[in-house]
Amino acid sequence: MILETFPVGPLQCNCTILADENTREAIVIDPGDEISRIHGRLQSQGLTLKQILITHAHIDHIGGALKLKSLTGAPIFLNEDDLPLLQIMAEQAAWVGVPTPETAPPDEALTDGHLVGLANYPARVIHTPGHTQGSICLHFEPLKMVLAGDTLFAGSIGRTDLPGGNYDQILDSIQTRLLTLADDTKVVPGHGPATSIGYERKANPFLR
Ligand SMILES: [Zn+2]
């Protein structure tokens, strides 16, 4: 397995490349920016991109998706409840103070319960609305790992003051959908360092 997580763009969104070292097939999660760097990582390792998976449609997570699709031909996956956020990409760009990236409707829906990812490294989609209405987490159960987008951070939770945000809903999503995972599940958040479900269950001040 090849697994790389590195921050991209001015808001330092964690982008993840996961690949099967035998088949050389890869997926990329949240290519928010620095697409030439991401594409370079794929190319230098001889990887074929199969899916571009987006945890939610905030600009720092989805901003580079269409560019990566045009370079690789890989389809873009997004939960449909975040389509309204795609419509206001110019407004999102203004919040951050960056040029408006080109966007397009997703090729596939990330629907709760669906399996995505690679044959040897599948991920189940967990719909976790609250940070945005279409926020999802990706649970790679055989890897004991969840990519949590901006729903759960080490010691914190996602902000809910942007359009589509809802504080009670994000708490409910975390309690009923994420904290039901095993304690030894590694959490890779959308920003900042990795953590675990068990540690956040014990120590996250928002979850008491
Ligand atoms: Zn976000």
mmCIF file with all atom_site columns, C-alpha atoms and ligand atoms in Angstrom:
data_model
loop_
_atom_site.group_PDB
_atom_site.id
_atom_site.type_symbol
_atom_site.label_atom_id
_atom_site.label_alt_id
_atom_site.label_comp_id
_atom_site.label_asym_id
_atom_site.label_entity_id
_atom_site.label_seq_id
_atom_site.pdbx_PDB_ins_code
_atom_site.Cartn_x
_atom_site.Cartn_y
_atom_site.Cartn_z
_atom_site.occupancy
_atom_site.B_iso_or_equiv
_atom_site.pdbx_formal_charge
_atom_site.auth_seq_id
_atom_site.auth_comp_id
_atom_site.auth_asym_id
_atom_site.auth_atom_id
_atom_site.pdbx_PDB_model_num
ATOM   1   C  CA . MET A 1 1   ? 0.000   0.000  0.000   1.00 0.00 ? 1   MET A CA 1
ATOM   2   C  CA . ILE A 1 2   ? 1.101   3.529  -0.749  1.00 0.00 ? 2   ILE A CA 1
ATOM   3   C  CA . LEU A 1 3   ? -0.435  6.104  1.610   1.00 0.00 ? 3   LEU A CA 1
ATOM   4   C  CA . GLU A 1 4   ? 0.576   9.757  1.600   1.00 0.00 ? 4   GLU A CA 1
ATOM   5   C  CA . THR A 1 5   ? -1.184  12.648 3.345   1.00 0.00 ? 5   THR A CA 1
ATOM   6   C  CA . PHE A 1 6   ? 0.161   16.160 2.907   1.00 0.00 ? 6   PHE A CA 1
ATOM   7   C  CA . PRO A 1 7   ? -1.296  19.671 3.300   1.00 0.00 ? 7   PRO A CA 1
ATOM   8   C  CA . VAL A 1 8   ? -2.028  21.706 0.152   1.00 0.00 ? 8   VAL A CA 1
ATOM   9   C  CA . GLY A 1 9   ? -3.000  25.294 -0.554  1.00 0.00 ? 9   GLY A CA 1
ATOM   10  C  CA . PRO A 1 10  ? -3.247  28.432 1.588   1.00 0.00 ? 10  PRO A CA 1
ATOM   11  C  CA . LEU A 1 11  ? -5.658  26.742 4.048   1.00 0.00 ? 11  LEU A CA 1
ATOM   12  C  CA . GLN A 1 12  ? -3.433  23.625 4.289   1.00 0.00 ? 12  GLN A CA 1
ATOM   13  C  CA . CYS A 1 13  ? -6.129  21.079 3.473   1.00 0.00 ? 13  CYS A CA 1
ATOM   14  C  CA . ASN A 1 14  ? -4.878  17.525 3.990   1.00 0.00 ? 14  ASN A CA 1
ATOM   15  C  CA . CYS A 1 15  ? -4.771  15.782 0.610   1.00 0.00 ? 15  CYS A CA 1
ATOM   16  C  CA . THR A 1 16  ? -4.395  11.989 0.634   1.00 0.00 ? 16  THR A CA 1
ATOM   17  C  CA . ILE A 1 17  ? -3.077  9.648  -2.057  1.00 0.00 ? 17  ILE A CA 1
ATOM   18  C  CA . LEU A 1 18  ? -3.857  5.961  -1.477  1.00 0.00 ? 18  LEU A CA 1
ATOM   19  C  CA . ALA A 1 19  ? -2.591  3.389  -3.952  1.00 0.00 ? 19  ALA A CA 1
ATOM   20  C  CA . ASP A 1 20  ? -2.234  -0.357 -4.416  1.00 0.00 ? 20  ASP A CA 1
ATOM   21  C  CA . GLU A 1 21  ? 1.449   -0.969 -5.005  1.00 0.00 ? 21  GLU A CA 1
ATOM   22  C  CA . ASN A 1 22  ? 0.720   -4.102 -7.049  1.00 0.00 ? 22  ASN A CA 1
ATOM   23  C  CA . THR A 1 23  ? -2.009  -2.877 -9.412  1.00 0.00 ? 23  THR A CA 1
ATOM   24  C  CA . ARG A 1 24  ? -0.600  0.724  -9.406  1.00 0.00 ? 24  ARG A CA 1
ATOM   25  C  CA . GLU A 1 25  ? -4.176  2.023  -9.096  1.00 0.00 ? 25  GLU A CA 1
ATOM   26  C  CA . ALA A 1 26  ? -4.723  5.073  -6.907  1.00 0.00 ? 26  ALA A CA 1
ATOM   27  C  CA . ILE A 1 27  ? -7.377  7.303  -5.410  1.00 0.00 ? 27  ILE A CA 1
ATOM   28  C  CA . VAL A 1 28  ? -6.956  10.909 -4.297  1.00 0.00 ? 28  VAL A CA 1
ATOM   29  C  CA . ILE A 1 29  ? -9.021  12.447 -1.518  1.00 0.00 ? 29  ILE A CA 1
ATOM   30  C  CA . ASP A 1 30  ? -9.496  16.245 -1.328  1.00 0.00 ? 30  ASP A CA 1
ATOM   31  C  CA . PRO A 1 31  ? -7.159  17.668 -4.021  1.00 0.00 ? 31  PRO A CA 1
ATOM   32  C  CA . GLY A 1 32  ? -7.901  21.218 -2.944  1.00 0.00 ? 32  GLY A CA 1
ATOM   33  C  CA . ASP A 1 33  ? -4.852  22.862 -4.511  1.00 0.00 ? 33  ASP A CA 1
ATOM   34  C  CA . GLU A 1 34  ? -1.257  22.235 -5.714  1.00 0.00 ? 34  GLU A CA 1
ATOM   35  C  CA . ILE A 1 35  ? -2.475  19.930 -8.461  1.00 0.00 ? 35  ILE A CA 1
ATOM   36  C  CA . SER A 1 36  ? 0.879   19.838 -10.267 1.00 0.00 ? 36  SER A CA 1
ATOM   37  C  CA . ARG A 1 37  ? 2.457   18.493 -7.066  1.00 0.00 ? 37  ARG A CA 1
ATOM   38  C  CA . ILE A 1 38  ? -0.293  15.860 -6.612  1.00 0.00 ? 38  ILE A CA 1
ATOM   39  C  CA . HIS A 1 39  ? -0.130  14.868 -10.281 1.00 0.00 ? 39  HIS A CA 1
ATOM   40  C  CA . GLY A 1 40  ? 3.654   14.701 -10.025 1.00 0.00 ? 40  GLY A CA 1
ATOM   41  C  CA . ARG A 1 41  ? 3.415   12.271 -7.083  1.00 0.00 ? 41  ARG A CA 1
ATOM   42  C  CA . LEU A 1 42  ? 1.099   10.040 -9.124  1.00 0.00 ? 42  LEU A CA 1
ATOM   43  C  CA . GLN A 1 43  ? 3.286   10.159 -12.218 1.00 0.00 ? 43  GLN A CA 1
ATOM   44  C  CA . SER A 1 44  ? 6.626   9.622  -10.510 1.00 0.00 ? 44  SER A CA 1
ATOM   45  C  CA . GLN A 1 45  ? 5.262   6.448  -8.891  1.00 0.00 ? 45  GLN A CA 1
ATOM   46  C  CA . GLY A 1 46  ? 3.592   5.187  -12.073 1.00 0.00 ? 46  GLY A CA 1
ATOM   47  C  CA . LEU A 1 47  ? 0.097   5.346  -10.564 1.00 0.00 ? 47  LEU A CA 1
ATOM   48  C  CA . THR A 1 48  ? -3.209  5.380  -12.466 1.00 0.00 ? 48  THR A CA 1
ATOM   49  C  CA . LEU A 1 49  ? -5.823  7.554  -10.796 1.00 0.00 ? 49  LEU A CA 1
ATOM   50  C  CA . LYS A 1 50  ? -9.230  5.827  -10.553 1.00 0.00 ? 50  LYS A CA 1
ATOM   51  C  CA . GLN A 1 51  ? -11.282 8.148  -8.333  1.00 0.00 ? 51  GLN A CA 1
ATOM   52  C  CA . ILE A 1 52  ? -11.191 11.711 -7.012  1.00 0.00 ? 52  ILE A CA 1
ATOM   53  C  CA . LEU A 1 53  ? -13.096 11.661 -3.715  1.00 0.00 ? 53  LEU A CA 1
ATOM   54  C  CA . ILE A 1 54  ? -14.247 14.915 -2.092  1.00 0.00 ? 54  ILE A CA 1
ATOM   55  C  CA . THR A 1 55  ? -15.216 15.018 1.612   1.00 0.00 ? 55  THR A CA 1
ATOM   56  C  CA . HIS A 1 56  ? -17.172 18.258 1.107   1.00 0.00 ? 56  HIS A CA 1
ATOM   57  C  CA . ALA A 1 57  ? -17.448 21.112 -1.379  1.00 0.00 ? 57  ALA A CA 1
ATOM   58  C  CA . HIS A 1 58  ? -15.469 23.811 0.419   1.00 0.00 ? 58  HIS A CA 1
ATOM   59  C  CA . ILE A 1 59  ? -12.966 25.448 -1.920  1.00 0.00 ? 59  ILE A CA 1
ATOM   60  C  CA . ASP A 1 60  ? -9.897  24.276 0.008   1.00 0.00 ? 60  ASP A CA 1
ATOM   61  C  CA . HIS A 1 61  ? -10.977 20.629 -0.470  1.00 0.00 ? 61  HIS A CA 1
ATOM   62  C  CA . ILE A 1 62  ? -12.495 20.647 -3.972  1.00 0.00 ? 62  ILE A CA 1
ATOM   63  C  CA . GLY A 1 63  ? -10.717 23.600 -5.623  1.00 0.00 ? 63  GLY A CA 1
ATOM   64  C  CA . GLY A 1 64  ? -8.298  21.520 -7.712  1.00 0.00 ? 64  GLY A CA 1
ATOM   65  C  CA . ALA A 1 65  ? -10.572 18.560 -8.460  1.00 0.00 ? 65  ALA A CA 1
ATOM   66  C  CA . LEU A 1 66  ? -11.527 19.514 -12.010 1.00 0.00 ? 66  LEU A CA 1
ATOM   67  C  CA . LYS A 1 67  ? -7.902  20.277 -12.904 1.00 0.00 ? 67  LYS A CA 1
ATOM   68  C  CA . LEU A 1 68  ? -6.851  16.850 -11.623 1.00 0.00 ? 68  LEU A CA 1
ATOM   69  C  CA . LYS A 1 69  ? -9.700  15.245 -13.570 1.00 0.00 ? 69  LYS A CA 1
ATOM   70  C  CA . SER A 1 70  ? -8.604  16.962 -16.781 1.00 0.00 ? 70  SER A CA 1
ATOM   71  C  CA . LEU A 1 71  ? -5.039  15.677 -16.275 1.00 0.00 ? 71  LEU A CA 1
ATOM   72  C  CA . THR A 1 72  ? -6.001  12.091 -15.428 1.00 0.00 ? 72  THR A CA 1
ATOM   73  C  CA . GLY A 1 73  ? -9.547  11.428 -16.662 1.00 0.00 ? 73  GLY A CA 1
ATOM   74  C  CA . ALA A 1 74  ? -10.544 10.185 -13.204 1.00 0.00 ? 74  ALA A CA 1
ATOM   75  C  CA . PRO A 1 75  ? -14.166 10.802 -12.140 1.00 0.00 ? 75  PRO A CA 1
ATOM   76  C  CA . ILE A 1 76  ? -15.055 13.173 -9.298  1.00 0.00 ? 76  ILE A CA 1
ATOM   77  C  CA . PHE A 1 77  ? -17.206 11.871 -6.425  1.00 0.00 ? 77  PHE A CA 1
ATOM   78  C  CA . LEU A 1 78  ? -19.182 14.241 -4.154  1.00 0.00 ? 78  LEU A CA 1
ATOM   79  C  CA . ASN A 1 79  ? -22.241 13.960 -1.921  1.00 0.00 ? 79  ASN A CA 1
ATOM   80  C  CA . GLU A 1 80  ? -25.176 15.647 -3.652  1.00 0.00 ? 80  GLU A CA 1
ATOM   81  C  CA . ASP A 1 81  ? -26.198 17.622 -0.572  1.00 0.00 ? 81  ASP A CA 1
ATOM   82  C  CA . ASP A 1 82  ? -23.142 19.832 -1.205  1.00 0.00 ? 82  ASP A CA 1
ATOM   83  C  CA . LEU A 1 83  ? -24.207 20.836 -4.734  1.00 0.00 ? 83  LEU A CA 1
ATOM   84  C  CA . PRO A 1 84  ? -25.415 24.256 -3.458  1.00 0.00 ? 84  PRO A CA 1
ATOM   85  C  CA . LEU A 1 85  ? -21.859 24.978 -2.291  1.00 0.00 ? 85  LEU A CA 1
ATOM   86  C  CA . LEU A 1 86  ? -20.534 24.318 -5.809  1.00 0.00 ? 86  LEU A CA 1
ATOM   87  C  CA . GLN A 1 87  ? -22.911 27.033 -7.037  1.00 0.00 ? 87  GLN A CA 1
ATOM   88  C  CA . ILE A 1 88  ? -21.287 29.650 -4.789  1.00 0.00 ? 88  ILE A CA 1
ATOM   89  C  CA . MET A 1 89  ? -17.641 28.901 -5.626  1.00 0.00 ? 89  MET A CA 1
ATOM   90  C  CA . ALA A 1 90  ? -16.989 32.560 -6.498  1.00 0.00 ? 90  ALA A CA 1
ATOM   91  C  CA . GLU A 1 91  ? -18.245 33.567 -3.052  1.00 0.00 ? 91  GLU A CA 1
ATOM   92  C  CA . GLN A 1 92  ? -16.072 30.884 -1.444  1.00 0.00 ? 92  GLN A CA 1
ATOM   93  C  CA . ALA A 1 93  ? -13.047 32.153 -3.374  1.00 0.00 ? 93  ALA A CA 1
ATOM   94  C  CA . ALA A 1 94  ? -13.750 35.656 -2.075  1.00 0.00 ? 94  ALA A CA 1
ATOM   95  C  CA . TRP A 1 95  ? -13.792 34.374 1.556   1.00 0.00 ? 95  TRP A CA 1
ATOM   96  C  CA . VAL A 1 96  ? -10.297 32.989 1.064   1.00 0.00 ? 96  VAL A CA 1
ATOM   97  C  CA . GLY A 1 97  ? -9.032  35.712 -1.280  1.00 0.00 ? 97  GLY A CA 1
ATOM   98  C  CA . VAL A 1 98  ? -8.036  33.405 -4.139  1.00 0.00 ? 98  VAL A CA 1
ATOM   99  C  CA . PRO A 1 99  ? -9.096  33.209 -7.800  1.00 0.00 ? 99  PRO A CA 1
ATOM   100 C  CA . THR A 1 100 ? -12.316 31.252 -8.447  1.00 0.00 ? 100 THR A CA 1
ATOM   101 C  CA . PRO A 1 101 ? -11.444 27.720 -9.584  1.00 0.00 ? 101 PRO A CA 1
ATOM   102 C  CA . GLU A 1 102 ? -13.399 26.109 -12.391 1.00 0.00 ? 102 GLU A CA 1
ATOM   103 C  CA . THR A 1 103 ? -15.860 23.512 -11.151 1.00 0.00 ? 103 THR A CA 1
ATOM   104 C  CA . ALA A 1 104 ? -18.299 21.064 -12.722 1.00 0.00 ? 104 ALA A CA 1
ATOM   105 C  CA . PRO A 1 105 ? -21.035 18.807 -11.377 1.00 0.00 ? 105 PRO A CA 1
ATOM   106 C  CA . PRO A 1 106 ? -19.611 15.573 -9.915  1.00 0.00 ? 106 PRO A CA 1
ATOM   107 C  CA . ASP A 1 107 ? -19.534 12.393 -11.982 1.00 0.00 ? 107 ASP A CA 1
ATOM   108 C  CA . GLU A 1 108 ? -20.686 10.171 -9.128  1.00 0.00 ? 108 GLU A CA 1
ATOM   109 C  CA . ALA A 1 109 ? -22.566 10.660 -5.853  1.00 0.00 ? 109 ALA A CA 1
ATOM   110 C  CA . LEU A 1 110 ? -20.986 9.795  -2.513  1.00 0.00 ? 110 LEU A CA 1
ATOM   111 C  CA . THR A 1 111 ? -24.086 8.291  -0.944  1.00 0.00 ? 111 THR A CA 1
ATOM   112 C  CA . ASP A 1 112 ? -24.207 7.004  2.626   1.00 0.00 ? 112 ASP A CA 1
ATOM   113 C  CA . GLY A 1 113 ? -23.292 3.339  2.821   1.00 0.00 ? 113 GLY A CA 1
ATOM   114 C  CA . HIS A 1 114 ? -21.787 3.103  -0.675  1.00 0.00 ? 114 HIS A CA 1
ATOM   115 C  CA . LEU A 1 115 ? -18.426 1.424  -1.129  1.00 0.00 ? 115 LEU A CA 1
ATOM   116 C  CA . VAL A 1 116 ? -15.763 3.402  -2.997  1.00 0.00 ? 116 VAL A CA 1
ATOM   117 C  CA . GLY A 1 117 ? -11.977 3.209  -3.217  1.00 0.00 ? 117 GLY A CA 1
ATOM   118 C  CA . LEU A 1 118 ? -9.809  0.384  -4.522  1.00 0.00 ? 118 LEU A CA 1
ATOM   119 C  CA . ALA A 1 119 ? -10.594 -3.339 -4.680  1.00 0.00 ? 119 ALA A CA 1
ATOM   120 C  CA . ASN A 1 120 ? -8.007  -4.103 -1.994  1.00 0.00 ? 120 ASN A CA 1
ATOM   121 C  CA . TYR A 1 121 ? -8.630  -0.886 -0.047  1.00 0.00 ? 121 TYR A CA 1
ATOM   122 C  CA . PRO A 1 122 ? -12.380 -0.214 -0.043  1.00 0.00 ? 122 PRO A CA 1
ATOM   123 C  CA . ALA A 1 123 ? -13.962 2.640  1.883   1.00 0.00 ? 123 ALA A CA 1
ATOM   124 C  CA . ARG A 1 124 ? -17.534 2.941  3.115   1.00 0.00 ? 124 ARG A CA 1
ATOM   125 C  CA . VAL A 1 125 ? -19.157 6.354  2.798   1.00 0.00 ? 125 VAL A CA 1
ATOM   126 C  CA . ILE A 1 126 ? -20.472 7.738  6.091   1.00 0.00 ? 126 ILE A CA 1
ATOM   127 C  CA . HIS A 1 127 ? -22.726 10.781 5.636   1.00 0.00 ? 127 HIS A CA 1
ATOM   128 C  CA . THR A 1 128 ? -21.886 13.183 8.481   1.00 0.00 ? 128 THR A CA 1
ATOM   129 C  CA . PRO A 1 129 ? -23.782 16.454 7.870   1.00 0.00 ? 129 PRO A CA 1
ATOM   130 C  CA . GLY A 1 130 ? -23.105 19.453 10.081  1.00 0.00 ? 130 GLY A CA 1
ATOM   131 C  CA . HIS A 1 131 ? -19.941 21.177 8.829   1.00 0.00 ? 131 HIS A CA 1
ATOM   132 C  CA . THR A 1 132 ? -21.756 21.196 5.493   1.00 0.00 ? 132 THR A CA 1
ATOM   133 C  CA . GLN A 1 133 ? -24.913 19.316 4.500   1.00 0.00 ? 133 GLN A CA 1
ATOM   134 C  CA . GLY A 1 134 ? -22.984 17.042 2.145   1.00 0.00 ? 134 GLY A CA 1
ATOM   135 C  CA . SER A 1 135 ? -20.008 16.318 4.414   1.00 0.00 ? 135 SER A CA 1
ATOM   136 C  CA . ILE A 1 136 ? -18.941 12.685 4.353   1.00 0.00 ? 136 ILE A CA 1
ATOM   137 C  CA . CYS A 1 137 ? -16.269 10.592 6.026   1.00 0.00 ? 137 CYS A CA 1
ATOM   138 C  CA . LEU A 1 138 ? -14.538 7.658  4.349   1.00 0.00 ? 138 LEU A CA 1
ATOM   139 C  CA . HIS A 1 139 ? -14.133 4.573  6.530   1.00 0.00 ? 139 HIS A CA 1
ATOM   140 C  CA . PHE A 1 140 ? -11.373 2.276  5.303   1.00 0.00 ? 140 PHE A CA 1
ATOM   141 C  CA . GLU A 1 141 ? -12.426 -0.511 7.655   1.00 0.00 ? 141 GLU A CA 1
ATOM   142 C  CA . PRO A 1 142 ? -9.690  -3.065 6.775   1.00 0.00 ? 142 PRO A CA 1
ATOM   143 C  CA . LEU A 1 143 ? -7.095  -0.311 7.328   1.00 0.00 ? 143 LEU A CA 1
ATOM   144 C  CA . LYS A 1 144 ? -8.727  0.816  10.603  1.00 0.00 ? 144 LYS A CA 1
ATOM   145 C  CA . MET A 1 145 ? -8.697  4.361  9.266   1.00 0.00 ? 145 MET A CA 1
ATOM   146 C  CA . VAL A 1 146 ? -11.286 7.064  8.700   1.00 0.00 ? 146 VAL A CA 1
ATOM   147 C  CA . LEU A 1 147 ? -10.759 10.189 6.600   1.00 0.00 ? 147 LEU A CA 1
ATOM   148 C  CA . ALA A 1 148 ? -12.908 12.670 8.466   1.00 0.00 ? 148 ALA A CA 1
ATOM   149 C  CA . GLY A 1 149 ? -12.879 15.784 6.272   1.00 0.00 ? 149 GLY A CA 1
ATOM   150 C  CA . ASP A 1 150 ? -13.728 18.844 8.357   1.00 0.00 ? 150 ASP A CA 1
ATOM   151 C  CA . THR A 1 151 ? -16.134 16.942 10.635  1.00 0.00 ? 151 THR A CA 1
ATOM   152 C  CA . LEU A 1 152 ? -13.695 15.806 13.348  1.00 0.00 ? 152 LEU A CA 1
ATOM   153 C  CA . PHE A 1 153 ? -10.239 17.219 14.130  1.00 0.00 ? 153 PHE A CA 1
ATOM   154 C  CA . ALA A 1 154 ? -7.654  16.335 16.758  1.00 0.00 ? 154 ALA A CA 1
ATOM   155 C  CA . GLY A 1 155 ? -9.109  18.049 19.830  1.00 0.00 ? 155 GLY A CA 1
ATOM   156 C  CA . SER A 1 156 ? -11.732 19.968 17.884  1.00 0.00 ? 156 SER A CA 1
ATOM   157 C  CA . ILE A 1 157 ? -14.651 19.749 15.460  1.00 0.00 ? 157 ILE A CA 1
ATOM   158 C  CA . GLY A 1 158 ? -15.499 21.477 12.182  1.00 0.00 ? 158 GLY A CA 1
ATOM   159 C  CA . ARG A 1 159 ? -16.846 25.022 12.161  1.00 0.00 ? 159 ARG A CA 1
ATOM   160 C  CA . THR A 1 160 ? -20.579 25.382 11.592  1.00 0.00 ? 160 THR A CA 1
ATOM   161 C  CA . ASP A 1 161 ? -20.888 29.120 10.938  1.00 0.00 ? 161 ASP A CA 1
ATOM   162 C  CA . LEU A 1 162 ? -20.610 28.874 7.134   1.00 0.00 ? 162 LEU A CA 1
ATOM   163 C  CA . PRO A 1 163 ? -23.611 28.264 4.786   1.00 0.00 ? 163 PRO A CA 1
ATOM   164 C  CA . GLY A 1 164 ? -24.998 24.765 5.367   1.00 0.00 ? 164 GLY A CA 1
ATOM   165 C  CA . GLY A 1 165 ? -23.413 24.470 8.804   1.00 0.00 ? 165 GLY A CA 1
ATOM   166 C  CA . ASN A 1 166 ? -25.360 23.242 11.847  1.00 0.00 ? 166 ASN A CA 1
ATOM   167 C  CA . TYR A 1 167 ? -23.782 22.789 15.282  1.00 0.00 ? 167 TYR A CA 1
ATOM   168 C  CA . ASP A 1 168 ? -26.300 20.315 16.758  1.00 0.00 ? 168 ASP A CA 1
ATOM   169 C  CA . GLN A 1 169 ? -26.146 18.280 13.565  1.00 0.00 ? 169 GLN A CA 1
ATOM   170 C  CA . ILE A 1 170 ? -22.335 17.968 13.495  1.00 0.00 ? 170 ILE A CA 1
ATOM   171 C  CA . LEU A 1 171 ? -22.334 16.833 17.152  1.00 0.00 ? 171 LEU A CA 1
ATOM   172 C  CA . ASP A 1 172 ? -25.024 14.268 16.345  1.00 0.00 ? 172 ASP A CA 1
ATOM   173 C  CA . SER A 1 173 ? -23.089 13.069 13.280  1.00 0.00 ? 173 SER A CA 1
ATOM   174 C  CA . ILE A 1 174 ? -19.905 12.608 15.315  1.00 0.00 ? 174 ILE A CA 1
ATOM   175 C  CA . GLN A 1 175 ? -21.664 10.899 18.231  1.00 0.00 ? 175 GLN A CA 1
ATOM   176 C  CA . THR A 1 176 ? -23.834 8.538  16.210  1.00 0.00 ? 176 THR A CA 1
ATOM   177 C  CA . ARG A 1 177 ? -21.674 7.888  13.127  1.00 0.00 ? 177 ARG A CA 1
ATOM   178 C  CA . LEU A 1 178 ? -18.000 8.318  14.109  1.00 0.00 ? 178 LEU A CA 1
ATOM   179 C  CA . LEU A 1 179 ? -17.784 7.510  17.817  1.00 0.00 ? 179 LEU A CA 1
ATOM   180 C  CA . THR A 1 180 ? -19.449 4.179  17.032  1.00 0.00 ? 180 THR A CA 1
ATOM   181 C  CA . LEU A 1 181 ? -16.230 3.145  15.244  1.00 0.00 ? 181 LEU A CA 1
ATOM   182 C  CA . ALA A 1 182 ? -13.585 1.149  17.117  1.00 0.00 ? 182 ALA A CA 1
ATOM   183 C  CA . ASP A 1 183 ? -11.276 3.069  19.470  1.00 0.00 ? 183 ASP A CA 1
ATOM   184 C  CA . ASP A 1 184 ? -8.165  2.033  17.505  1.00 0.00 ? 184 ASP A CA 1
ATOM   185 C  CA . THR A 1 185 ? -9.483  3.597  14.293  1.00 0.00 ? 185 THR A CA 1
ATOM   186 C  CA . LYS A 1 186 ? -6.977  6.175  13.026  1.00 0.00 ? 186 LYS A CA 1
ATOM   187 C  CA . VAL A 1 187 ? -8.570  9.525  12.151  1.00 0.00 ? 187 VAL A CA 1
ATOM   188 C  CA . VAL A 1 188 ? -7.067  11.573 9.318   1.00 0.00 ? 188 VAL A CA 1
ATOM   189 C  CA . PRO A 1 189 ? -8.797  14.970 9.524   1.00 0.00 ? 189 PRO A CA 1
ATOM   190 C  CA . GLY A 1 190 ? -9.167  17.540 6.765   1.00 0.00 ? 190 GLY A CA 1
ATOM   191 C  CA . HIS A 1 191 ? -6.654  19.797 8.507   1.00 0.00 ? 191 HIS A CA 1
ATOM   192 C  CA . GLY A 1 192 ? -3.936  19.239 11.091  1.00 0.00 ? 192 GLY A CA 1
ATOM   193 C  CA . PRO A 1 193 ? -2.497  16.107 12.697  1.00 0.00 ? 193 PRO A CA 1
ATOM   194 C  CA . ALA A 1 194 ? -3.951  12.614 12.762  1.00 0.00 ? 194 ALA A CA 1
ATOM   195 C  CA . THR A 1 195 ? -5.654  11.248 15.882  1.00 0.00 ? 195 THR A CA 1
ATOM   196 C  CA . SER A 1 196 ? -7.783  8.243  16.850  1.00 0.00 ? 196 SER A CA 1
ATOM   197 C  CA . ILE A 1 197 ? -11.452 7.629  17.627  1.00 0.00 ? 197 ILE A CA 1
ATOM   198 C  CA . GLY A 1 198 ? -10.517 6.422  21.128  1.00 0.00 ? 198 GLY A CA 1
ATOM   199 C  CA . TYR A 1 199 ? -8.445  9.506  21.917  1.00 0.00 ? 199 TYR A CA 1
ATOM   200 C  CA . GLU A 1 200 ? -11.134 11.907 20.684  1.00 0.00 ? 200 GLU A CA 1
ATOM   201 C  CA . ARG A 1 201 ? -13.818 9.992  22.595  1.00 0.00 ? 201 ARG A CA 1
ATOM   202 C  CA . LYS A 1 202 ? -11.804 10.553 25.787  1.00 0.00 ? 202 LYS A CA 1
ATOM   203 C  CA . ALA A 1 203 ? -10.208 13.942 25.285  1.00 0.00 ? 203 ALA A CA 1
ATOM   204 C  CA . ASN A 1 204 ? -12.099 16.045 22.703  1.00 0.00 ? 204 ASN A CA 1
ATOM   205 C  CA . PRO A 1 205 ? -13.614 18.953 24.698  1.00 0.00 ? 205 PRO A CA 1
ATOM   206 C  CA . PHE A 1 206 ? -16.510 19.311 22.230  1.00 0.00 ? 206 PHE A CA 1
ATOM   207 C  CA . LEU A 1 207 ? -17.655 15.736 22.796  1.00 0.00 ? 207 LEU A CA 1
ATOM   208 C  CA . ARG A 1 208 ? -18.231 15.739 26.551  1.00 0.00 ? 208 ARG A CA 1
HETATM 209 ZN ZN . ZN  B 2 .   ? -14.612 22.784 5.171   1.00 0.00 ? 1   ZN  B ZN 1
#
